[in-house]
JSON list of C-alpha atoms and ligand atoms in Angstrom, two decimals:
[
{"chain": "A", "resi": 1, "resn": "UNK", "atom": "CA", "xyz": [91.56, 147.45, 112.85]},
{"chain": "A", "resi": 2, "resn": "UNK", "atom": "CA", "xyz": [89.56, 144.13, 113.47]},
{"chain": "A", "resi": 3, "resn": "UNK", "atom": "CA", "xyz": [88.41, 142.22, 110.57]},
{"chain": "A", "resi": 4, "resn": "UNK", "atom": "CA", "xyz": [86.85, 139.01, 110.66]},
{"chain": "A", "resi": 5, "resn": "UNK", "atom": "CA", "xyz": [86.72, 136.56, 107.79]},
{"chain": "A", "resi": 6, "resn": "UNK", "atom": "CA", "xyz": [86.53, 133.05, 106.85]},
{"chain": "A", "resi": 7, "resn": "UNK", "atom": "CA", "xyz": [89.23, 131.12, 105.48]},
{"chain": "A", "resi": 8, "resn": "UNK", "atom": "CA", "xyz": [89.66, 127.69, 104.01]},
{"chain": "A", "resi": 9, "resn": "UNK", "atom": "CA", "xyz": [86.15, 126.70, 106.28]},
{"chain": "A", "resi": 10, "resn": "UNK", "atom": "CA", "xyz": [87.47, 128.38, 109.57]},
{"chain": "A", "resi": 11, "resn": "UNK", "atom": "CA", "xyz": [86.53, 131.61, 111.36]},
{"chain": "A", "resi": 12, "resn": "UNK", "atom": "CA", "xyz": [89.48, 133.86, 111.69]},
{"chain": "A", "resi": 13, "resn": "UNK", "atom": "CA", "xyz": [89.87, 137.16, 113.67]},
{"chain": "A", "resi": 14, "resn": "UNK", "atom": "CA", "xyz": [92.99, 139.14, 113.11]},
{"chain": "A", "resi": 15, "resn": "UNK", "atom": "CA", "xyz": [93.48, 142.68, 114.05]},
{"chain": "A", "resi": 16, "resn": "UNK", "atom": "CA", "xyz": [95.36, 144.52, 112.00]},
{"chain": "A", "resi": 17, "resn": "UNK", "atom": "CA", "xyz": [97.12, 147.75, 110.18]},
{"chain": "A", "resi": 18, "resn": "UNK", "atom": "CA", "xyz": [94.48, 149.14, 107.64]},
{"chain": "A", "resi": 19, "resn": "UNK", "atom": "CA", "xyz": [97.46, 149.54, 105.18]},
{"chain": "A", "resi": 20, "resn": "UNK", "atom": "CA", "xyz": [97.39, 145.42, 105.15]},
{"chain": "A", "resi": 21, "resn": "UNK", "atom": "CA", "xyz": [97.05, 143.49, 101.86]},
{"chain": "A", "resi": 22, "resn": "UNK", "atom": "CA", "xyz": [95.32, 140.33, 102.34]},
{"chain": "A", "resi": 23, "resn": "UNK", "atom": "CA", "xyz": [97.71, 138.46, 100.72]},
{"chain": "A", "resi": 24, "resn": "UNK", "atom": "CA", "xyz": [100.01, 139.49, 103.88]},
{"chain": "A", "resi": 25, "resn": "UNK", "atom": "CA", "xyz": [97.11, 138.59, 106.00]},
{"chain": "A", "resi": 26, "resn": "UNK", "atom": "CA", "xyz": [97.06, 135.45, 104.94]},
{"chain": "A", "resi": 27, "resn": "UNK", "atom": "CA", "xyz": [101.08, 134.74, 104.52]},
{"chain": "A", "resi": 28, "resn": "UNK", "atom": "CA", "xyz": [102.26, 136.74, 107.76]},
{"chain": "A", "resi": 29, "resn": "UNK", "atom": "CA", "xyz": [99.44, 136.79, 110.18]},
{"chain": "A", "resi": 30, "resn": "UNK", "atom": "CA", "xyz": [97.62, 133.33, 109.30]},
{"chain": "A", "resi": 31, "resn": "UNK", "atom": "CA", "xyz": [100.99, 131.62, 108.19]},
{"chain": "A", "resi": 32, "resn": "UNK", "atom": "CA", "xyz": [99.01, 130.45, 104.85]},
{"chain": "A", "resi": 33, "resn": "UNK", "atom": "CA", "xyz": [102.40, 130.48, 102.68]},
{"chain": "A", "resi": 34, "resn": "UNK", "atom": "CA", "xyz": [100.54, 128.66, 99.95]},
{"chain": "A", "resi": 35, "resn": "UNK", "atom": "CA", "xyz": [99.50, 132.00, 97.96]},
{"chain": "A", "resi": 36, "resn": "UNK", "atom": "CA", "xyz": [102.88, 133.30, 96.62]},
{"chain": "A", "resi": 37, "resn": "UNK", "atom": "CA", "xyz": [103.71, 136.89, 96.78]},
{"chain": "A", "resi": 38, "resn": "UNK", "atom": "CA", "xyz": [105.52, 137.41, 93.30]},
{"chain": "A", "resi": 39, "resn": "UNK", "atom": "CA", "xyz": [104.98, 141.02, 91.92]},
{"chain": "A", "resi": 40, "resn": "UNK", "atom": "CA", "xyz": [103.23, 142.54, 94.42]},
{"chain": "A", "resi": 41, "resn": "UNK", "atom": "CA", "xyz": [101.59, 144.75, 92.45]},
{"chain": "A", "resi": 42, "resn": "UNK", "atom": "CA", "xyz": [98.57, 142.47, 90.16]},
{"chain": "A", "resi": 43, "resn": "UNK", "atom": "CA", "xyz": [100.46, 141.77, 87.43]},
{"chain": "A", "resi": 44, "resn": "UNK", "atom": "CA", "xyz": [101.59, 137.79, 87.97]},
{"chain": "A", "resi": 45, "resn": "UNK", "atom": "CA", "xyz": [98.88, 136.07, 89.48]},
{"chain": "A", "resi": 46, "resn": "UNK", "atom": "CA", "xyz": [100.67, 134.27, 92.02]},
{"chain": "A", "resi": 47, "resn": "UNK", "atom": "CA", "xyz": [98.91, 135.52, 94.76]},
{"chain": "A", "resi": 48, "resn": "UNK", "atom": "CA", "xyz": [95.44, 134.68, 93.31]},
{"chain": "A", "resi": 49, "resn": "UNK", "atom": "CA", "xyz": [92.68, 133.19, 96.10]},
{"chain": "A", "resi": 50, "resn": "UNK", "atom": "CA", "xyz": [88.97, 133.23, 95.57]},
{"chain": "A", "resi": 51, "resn": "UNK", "atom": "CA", "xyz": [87.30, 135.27, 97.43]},
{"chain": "A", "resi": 52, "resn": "UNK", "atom": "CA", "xyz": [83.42, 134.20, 97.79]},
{"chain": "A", "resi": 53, "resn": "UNK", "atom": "CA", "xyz": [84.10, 131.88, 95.01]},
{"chain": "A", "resi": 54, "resn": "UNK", "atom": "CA", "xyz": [85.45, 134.67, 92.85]},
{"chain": "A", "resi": 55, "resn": "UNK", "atom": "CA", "xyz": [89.34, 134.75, 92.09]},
{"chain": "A", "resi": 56, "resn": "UNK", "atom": "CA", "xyz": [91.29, 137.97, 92.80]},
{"chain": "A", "resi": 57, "resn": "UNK", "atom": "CA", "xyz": [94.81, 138.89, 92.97]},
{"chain": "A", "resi": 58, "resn": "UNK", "atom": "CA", "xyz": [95.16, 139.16, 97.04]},
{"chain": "A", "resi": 59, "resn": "UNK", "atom": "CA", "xyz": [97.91, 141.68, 96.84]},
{"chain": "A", "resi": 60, "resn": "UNK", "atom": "CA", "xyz": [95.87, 144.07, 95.76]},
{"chain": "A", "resi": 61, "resn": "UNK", "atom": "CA", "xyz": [93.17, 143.68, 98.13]},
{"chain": "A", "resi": 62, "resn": "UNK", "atom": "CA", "xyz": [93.29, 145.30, 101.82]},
{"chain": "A", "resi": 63, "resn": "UNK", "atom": "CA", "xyz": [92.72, 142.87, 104.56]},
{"chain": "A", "resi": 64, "resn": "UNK", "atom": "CA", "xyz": [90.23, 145.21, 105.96]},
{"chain": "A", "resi": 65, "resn": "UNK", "atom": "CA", "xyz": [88.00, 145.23, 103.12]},
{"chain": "A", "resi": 66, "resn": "UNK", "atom": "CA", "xyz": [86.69, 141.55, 103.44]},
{"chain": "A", "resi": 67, "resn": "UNK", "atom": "CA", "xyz": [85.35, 141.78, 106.74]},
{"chain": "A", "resi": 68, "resn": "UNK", "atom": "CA", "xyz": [82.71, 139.27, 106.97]},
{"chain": "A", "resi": 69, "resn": "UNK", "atom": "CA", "xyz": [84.02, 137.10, 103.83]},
{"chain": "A", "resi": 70, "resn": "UNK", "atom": "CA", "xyz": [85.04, 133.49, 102.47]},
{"chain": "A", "resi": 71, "resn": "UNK", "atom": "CA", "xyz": [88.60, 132.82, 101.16]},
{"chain": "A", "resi": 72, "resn": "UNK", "atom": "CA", "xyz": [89.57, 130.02, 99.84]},
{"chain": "A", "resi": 73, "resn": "UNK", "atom": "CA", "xyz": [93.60, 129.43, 99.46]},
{"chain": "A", "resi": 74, "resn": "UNK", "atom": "CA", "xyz": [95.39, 126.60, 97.95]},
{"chain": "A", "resi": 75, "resn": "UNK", "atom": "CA", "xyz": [95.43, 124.52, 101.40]},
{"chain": "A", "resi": 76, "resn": "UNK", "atom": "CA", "xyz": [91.82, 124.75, 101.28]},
{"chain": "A", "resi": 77, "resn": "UNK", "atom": "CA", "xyz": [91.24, 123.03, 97.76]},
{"chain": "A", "resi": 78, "resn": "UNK", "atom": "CA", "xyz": [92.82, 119.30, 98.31]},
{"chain": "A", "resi": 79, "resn": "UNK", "atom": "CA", "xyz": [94.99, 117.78, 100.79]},
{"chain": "A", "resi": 80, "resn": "UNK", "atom": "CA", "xyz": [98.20, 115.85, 99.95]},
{"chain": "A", "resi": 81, "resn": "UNK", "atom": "CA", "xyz": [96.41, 112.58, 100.97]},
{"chain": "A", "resi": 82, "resn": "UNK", "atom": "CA", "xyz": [93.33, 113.92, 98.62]},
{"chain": "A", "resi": 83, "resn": "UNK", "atom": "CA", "xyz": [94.55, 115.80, 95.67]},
{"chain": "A", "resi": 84, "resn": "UNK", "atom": "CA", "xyz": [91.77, 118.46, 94.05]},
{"chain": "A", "resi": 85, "resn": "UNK", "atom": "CA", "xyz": [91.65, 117.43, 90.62]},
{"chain": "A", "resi": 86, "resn": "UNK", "atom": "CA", "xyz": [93.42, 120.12, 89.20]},
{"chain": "A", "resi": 87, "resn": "UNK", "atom": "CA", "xyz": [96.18, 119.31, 91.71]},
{"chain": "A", "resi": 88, "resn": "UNK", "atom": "CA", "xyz": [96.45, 115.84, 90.48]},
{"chain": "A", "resi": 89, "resn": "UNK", "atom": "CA", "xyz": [96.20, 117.02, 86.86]},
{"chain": "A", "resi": 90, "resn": "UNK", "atom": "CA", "xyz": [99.35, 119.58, 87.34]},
{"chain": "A", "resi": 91, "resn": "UNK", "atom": "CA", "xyz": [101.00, 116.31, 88.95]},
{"chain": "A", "resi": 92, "resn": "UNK", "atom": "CA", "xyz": [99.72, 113.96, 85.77]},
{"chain": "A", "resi": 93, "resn": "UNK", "atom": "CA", "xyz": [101.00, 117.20, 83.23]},
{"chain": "A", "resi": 94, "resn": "UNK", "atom": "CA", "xyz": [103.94, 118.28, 84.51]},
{"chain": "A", "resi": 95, "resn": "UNK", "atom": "CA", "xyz": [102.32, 121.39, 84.74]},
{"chain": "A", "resi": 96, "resn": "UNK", "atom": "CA", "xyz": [105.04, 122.95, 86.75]},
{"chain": "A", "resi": 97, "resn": "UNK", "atom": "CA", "xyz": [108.97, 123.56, 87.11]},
{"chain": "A", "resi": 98, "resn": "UNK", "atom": "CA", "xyz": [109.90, 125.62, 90.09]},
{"chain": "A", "resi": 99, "resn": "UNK", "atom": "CA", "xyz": [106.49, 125.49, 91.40]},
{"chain": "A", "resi": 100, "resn": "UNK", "atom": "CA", "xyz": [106.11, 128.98, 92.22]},
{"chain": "A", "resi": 101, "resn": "UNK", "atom": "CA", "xyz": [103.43, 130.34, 90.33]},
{"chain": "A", "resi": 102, "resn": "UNK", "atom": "CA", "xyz": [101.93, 127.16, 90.86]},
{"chain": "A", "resi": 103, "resn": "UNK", "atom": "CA", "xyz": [98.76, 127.68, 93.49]},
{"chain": "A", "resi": 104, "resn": "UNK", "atom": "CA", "xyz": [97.92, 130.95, 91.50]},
{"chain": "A", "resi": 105, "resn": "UNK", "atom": "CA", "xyz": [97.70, 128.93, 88.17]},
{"chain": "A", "resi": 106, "resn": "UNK", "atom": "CA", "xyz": [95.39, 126.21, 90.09]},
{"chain": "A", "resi": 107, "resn": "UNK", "atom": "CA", "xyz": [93.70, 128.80, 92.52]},
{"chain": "A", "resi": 108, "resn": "UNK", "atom": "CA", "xyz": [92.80, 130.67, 89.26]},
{"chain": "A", "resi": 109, "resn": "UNK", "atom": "CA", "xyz": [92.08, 127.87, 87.21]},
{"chain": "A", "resi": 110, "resn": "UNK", "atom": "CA", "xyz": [89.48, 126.26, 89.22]},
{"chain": "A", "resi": 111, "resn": "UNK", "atom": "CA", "xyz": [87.76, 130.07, 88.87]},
{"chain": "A", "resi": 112, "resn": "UNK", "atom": "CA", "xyz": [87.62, 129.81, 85.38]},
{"chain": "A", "resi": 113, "resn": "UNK", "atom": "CA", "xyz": [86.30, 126.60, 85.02]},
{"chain": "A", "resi": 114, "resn": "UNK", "atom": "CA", "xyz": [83.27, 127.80, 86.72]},
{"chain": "A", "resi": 115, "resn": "UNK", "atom": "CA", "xyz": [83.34, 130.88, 84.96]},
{"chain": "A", "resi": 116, "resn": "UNK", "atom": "CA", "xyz": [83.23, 128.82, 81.62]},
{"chain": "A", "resi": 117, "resn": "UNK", "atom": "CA", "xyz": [80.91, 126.67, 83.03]},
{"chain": "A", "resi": 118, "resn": "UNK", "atom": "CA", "xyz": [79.11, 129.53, 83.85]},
{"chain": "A", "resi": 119, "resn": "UNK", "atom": "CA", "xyz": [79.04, 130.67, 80.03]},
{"chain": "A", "resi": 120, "resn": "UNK", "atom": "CA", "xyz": [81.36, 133.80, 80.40]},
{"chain": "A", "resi": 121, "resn": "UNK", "atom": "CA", "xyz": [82.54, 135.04, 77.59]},
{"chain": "A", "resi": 122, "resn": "UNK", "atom": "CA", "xyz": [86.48, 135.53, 76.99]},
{"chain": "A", "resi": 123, "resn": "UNK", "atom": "CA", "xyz": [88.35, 137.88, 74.58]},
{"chain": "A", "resi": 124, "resn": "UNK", "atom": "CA", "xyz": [88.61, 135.03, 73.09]},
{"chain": "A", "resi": 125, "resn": "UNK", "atom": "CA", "xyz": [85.27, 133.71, 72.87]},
{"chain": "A", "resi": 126, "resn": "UNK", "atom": "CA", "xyz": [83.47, 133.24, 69.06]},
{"chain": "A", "resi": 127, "resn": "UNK", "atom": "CA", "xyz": [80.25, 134.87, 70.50]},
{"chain": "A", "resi": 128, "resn": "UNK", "atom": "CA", "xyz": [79.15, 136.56, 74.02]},
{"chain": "A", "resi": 129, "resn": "UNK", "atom": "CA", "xyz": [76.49, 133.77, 74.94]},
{"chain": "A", "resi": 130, "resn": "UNK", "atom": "CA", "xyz": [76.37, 130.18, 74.73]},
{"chain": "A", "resi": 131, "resn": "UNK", "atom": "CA", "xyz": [78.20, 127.25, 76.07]},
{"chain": "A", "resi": 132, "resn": "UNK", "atom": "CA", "xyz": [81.92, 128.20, 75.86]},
{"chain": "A", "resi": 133, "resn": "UNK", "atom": "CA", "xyz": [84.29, 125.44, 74.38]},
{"chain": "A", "resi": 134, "resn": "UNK", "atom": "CA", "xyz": [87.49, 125.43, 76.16]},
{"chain": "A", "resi": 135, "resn": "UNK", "atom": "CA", "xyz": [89.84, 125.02, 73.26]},
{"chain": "A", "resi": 136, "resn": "UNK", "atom": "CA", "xyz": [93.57, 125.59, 74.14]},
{"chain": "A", "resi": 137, "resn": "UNK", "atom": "CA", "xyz": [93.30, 129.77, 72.48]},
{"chain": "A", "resi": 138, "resn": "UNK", "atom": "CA", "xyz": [90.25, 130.00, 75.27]},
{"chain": "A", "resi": 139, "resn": "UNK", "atom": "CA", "xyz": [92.41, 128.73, 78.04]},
{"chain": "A", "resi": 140, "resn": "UNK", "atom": "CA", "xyz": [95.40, 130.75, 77.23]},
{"chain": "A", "resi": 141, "resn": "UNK", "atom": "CA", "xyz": [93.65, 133.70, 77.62]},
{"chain": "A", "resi": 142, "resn": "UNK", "atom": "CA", "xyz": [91.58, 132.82, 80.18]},
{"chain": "A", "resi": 143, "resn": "UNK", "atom": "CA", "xyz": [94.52, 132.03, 82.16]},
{"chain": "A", "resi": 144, "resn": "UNK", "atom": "CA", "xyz": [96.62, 134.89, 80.33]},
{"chain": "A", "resi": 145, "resn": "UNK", "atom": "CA", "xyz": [96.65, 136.71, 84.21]},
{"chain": "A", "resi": 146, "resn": "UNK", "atom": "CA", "xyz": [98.44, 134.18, 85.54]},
{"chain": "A", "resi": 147, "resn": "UNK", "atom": "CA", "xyz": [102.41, 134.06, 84.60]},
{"chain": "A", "resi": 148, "resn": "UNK", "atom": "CA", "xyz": [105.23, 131.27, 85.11]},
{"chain": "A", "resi": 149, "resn": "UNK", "atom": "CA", "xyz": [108.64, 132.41, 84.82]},
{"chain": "A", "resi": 150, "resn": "UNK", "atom": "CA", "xyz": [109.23, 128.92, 83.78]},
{"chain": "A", "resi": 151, "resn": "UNK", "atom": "CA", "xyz": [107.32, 128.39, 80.89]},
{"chain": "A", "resi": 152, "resn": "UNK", "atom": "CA", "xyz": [105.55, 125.40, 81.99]},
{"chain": "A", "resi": 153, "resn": "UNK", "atom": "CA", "xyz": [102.51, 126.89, 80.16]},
{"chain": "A", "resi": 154, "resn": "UNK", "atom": "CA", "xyz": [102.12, 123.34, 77.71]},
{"chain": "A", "resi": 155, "resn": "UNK", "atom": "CA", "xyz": [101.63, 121.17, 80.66]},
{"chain": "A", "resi": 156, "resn": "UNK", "atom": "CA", "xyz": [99.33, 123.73, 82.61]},
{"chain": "A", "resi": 157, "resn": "UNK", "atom": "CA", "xyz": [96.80, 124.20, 79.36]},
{"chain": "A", "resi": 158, "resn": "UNK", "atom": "CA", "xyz": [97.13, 120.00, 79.84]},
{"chain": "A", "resi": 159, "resn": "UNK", "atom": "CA", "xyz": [95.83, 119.79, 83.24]},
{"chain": "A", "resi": 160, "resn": "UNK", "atom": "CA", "xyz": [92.77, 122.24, 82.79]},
{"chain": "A", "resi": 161, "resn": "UNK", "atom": "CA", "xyz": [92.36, 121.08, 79.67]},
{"chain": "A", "resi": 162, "resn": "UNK", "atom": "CA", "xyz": [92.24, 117.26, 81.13]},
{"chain": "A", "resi": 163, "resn": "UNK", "atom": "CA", "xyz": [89.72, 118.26, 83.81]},
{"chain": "A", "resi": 164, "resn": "UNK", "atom": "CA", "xyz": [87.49, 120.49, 81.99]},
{"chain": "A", "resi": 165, "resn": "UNK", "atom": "CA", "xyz": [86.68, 117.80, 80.13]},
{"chain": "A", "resi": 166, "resn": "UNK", "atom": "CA", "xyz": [86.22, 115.45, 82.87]},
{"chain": "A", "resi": 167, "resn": "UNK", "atom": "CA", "xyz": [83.48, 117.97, 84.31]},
{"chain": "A", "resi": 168, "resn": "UNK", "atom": "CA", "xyz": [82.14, 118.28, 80.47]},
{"chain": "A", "resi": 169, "resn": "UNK", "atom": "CA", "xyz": [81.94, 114.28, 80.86]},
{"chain": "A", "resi": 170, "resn": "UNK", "atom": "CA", "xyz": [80.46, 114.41, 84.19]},
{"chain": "A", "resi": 171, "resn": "UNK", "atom": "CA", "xyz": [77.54, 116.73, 83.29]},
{"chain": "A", "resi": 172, "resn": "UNK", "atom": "CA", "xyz": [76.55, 114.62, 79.96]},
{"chain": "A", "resi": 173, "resn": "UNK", "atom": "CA", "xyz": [76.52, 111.53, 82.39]},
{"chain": "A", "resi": 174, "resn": "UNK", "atom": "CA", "xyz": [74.27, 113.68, 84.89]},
{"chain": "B", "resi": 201, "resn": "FES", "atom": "FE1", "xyz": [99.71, 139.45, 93.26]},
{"chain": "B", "resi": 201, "resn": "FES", "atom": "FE2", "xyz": [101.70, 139.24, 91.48]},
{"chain": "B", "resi": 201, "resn": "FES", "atom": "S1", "xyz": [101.77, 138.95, 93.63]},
{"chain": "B", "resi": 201, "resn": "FES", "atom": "S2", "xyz": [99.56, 139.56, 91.13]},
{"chain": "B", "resi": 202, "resn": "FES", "atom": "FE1", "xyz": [108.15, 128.15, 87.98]},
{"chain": "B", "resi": 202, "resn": "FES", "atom": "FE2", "xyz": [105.68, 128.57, 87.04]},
{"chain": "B", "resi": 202, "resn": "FES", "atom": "S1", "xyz": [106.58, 126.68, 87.60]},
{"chain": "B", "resi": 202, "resn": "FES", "atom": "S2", "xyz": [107.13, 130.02, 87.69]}
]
């Protein structure tokens, strides 16, 4: 089947099995090795892209599905020359070991941020409305869908928690 979608700013056109995940879209048939295939199966987060500014698990999405949609992967955040900040922050933090799970955790934190930004509640959030306060419980489980095998979670609640409060800092100044 032909799908056409956009990825990382540029139109793609792939034709392909309807059986295929986007996540193997995007490794196999784009060569976009940056989202990590770890479970297969939505339960690690490794894979996780946004998709129209939403993050998803790509693994369990069928290529086929997102005709006519934006993806964003990890080589469309920052460049190595031009770090995103959460990038830099995981750098900074030491927010990382092996560095597998590593694009999921940033993919998927730069969704929550927004999401928080955004005023979404959490499990873990006091009340359902209001400006949410990123405390260290709030990030944990905001970020609870996203797993490292390496336990590097102390340095990666360091990094979001470093840059969500740069953005808090930018708004006030705004
Ligand atoms: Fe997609 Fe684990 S590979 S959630
Ligand atoms: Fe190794 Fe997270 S850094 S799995």
């Amino acid at each position: 089947m032909r799908v056409e979608f956009t990825v990382n700013g540029a139109r793609q056109t792939l034709d392909l099995d309807a059986r295929t995940t986007l996540l193997d879209a995007l490794r196999h048939h784009l060569h976009l090795t940056g989202s990590k295939k770890g479970c297969d199966h939505g339960q690690c987060g490794a894979c996780t892209i946004l998709l129209n500014g939403r993050r998803i698990n790509a693994c369990l999405a069928l290529a086929v599905m997102h005709d006519g949609d934006d993806i964003t992967t990890i080589e469309g955040l920052g460049t190595p020359e031009m770090l995103h900040p959460l990038q830099a922050a995981f750098v900074k933090h030491d927010g990382f070991q092996c560095g597998y799970c590593t694009p999921g955790q940033i993919m998927s934190a730069t969704a929550m941020l927004q999401e928080a930004r955004a005023g979404w509640p959490s499990h873990a959030s006091a009340a359902l409305q209001g400006p949410v306060n990123l405390s260290d419980t709030e990030i944990s489980e905001r970020m609870s869908g996203n797993l490292c095998r390496c336990g590097a979670y102390s340095g990666i609640n360091a990094a979001i928690r470093e840059v969500a409060a740069g953005a808090d800092t930018a708004e006030a100044a705004e």
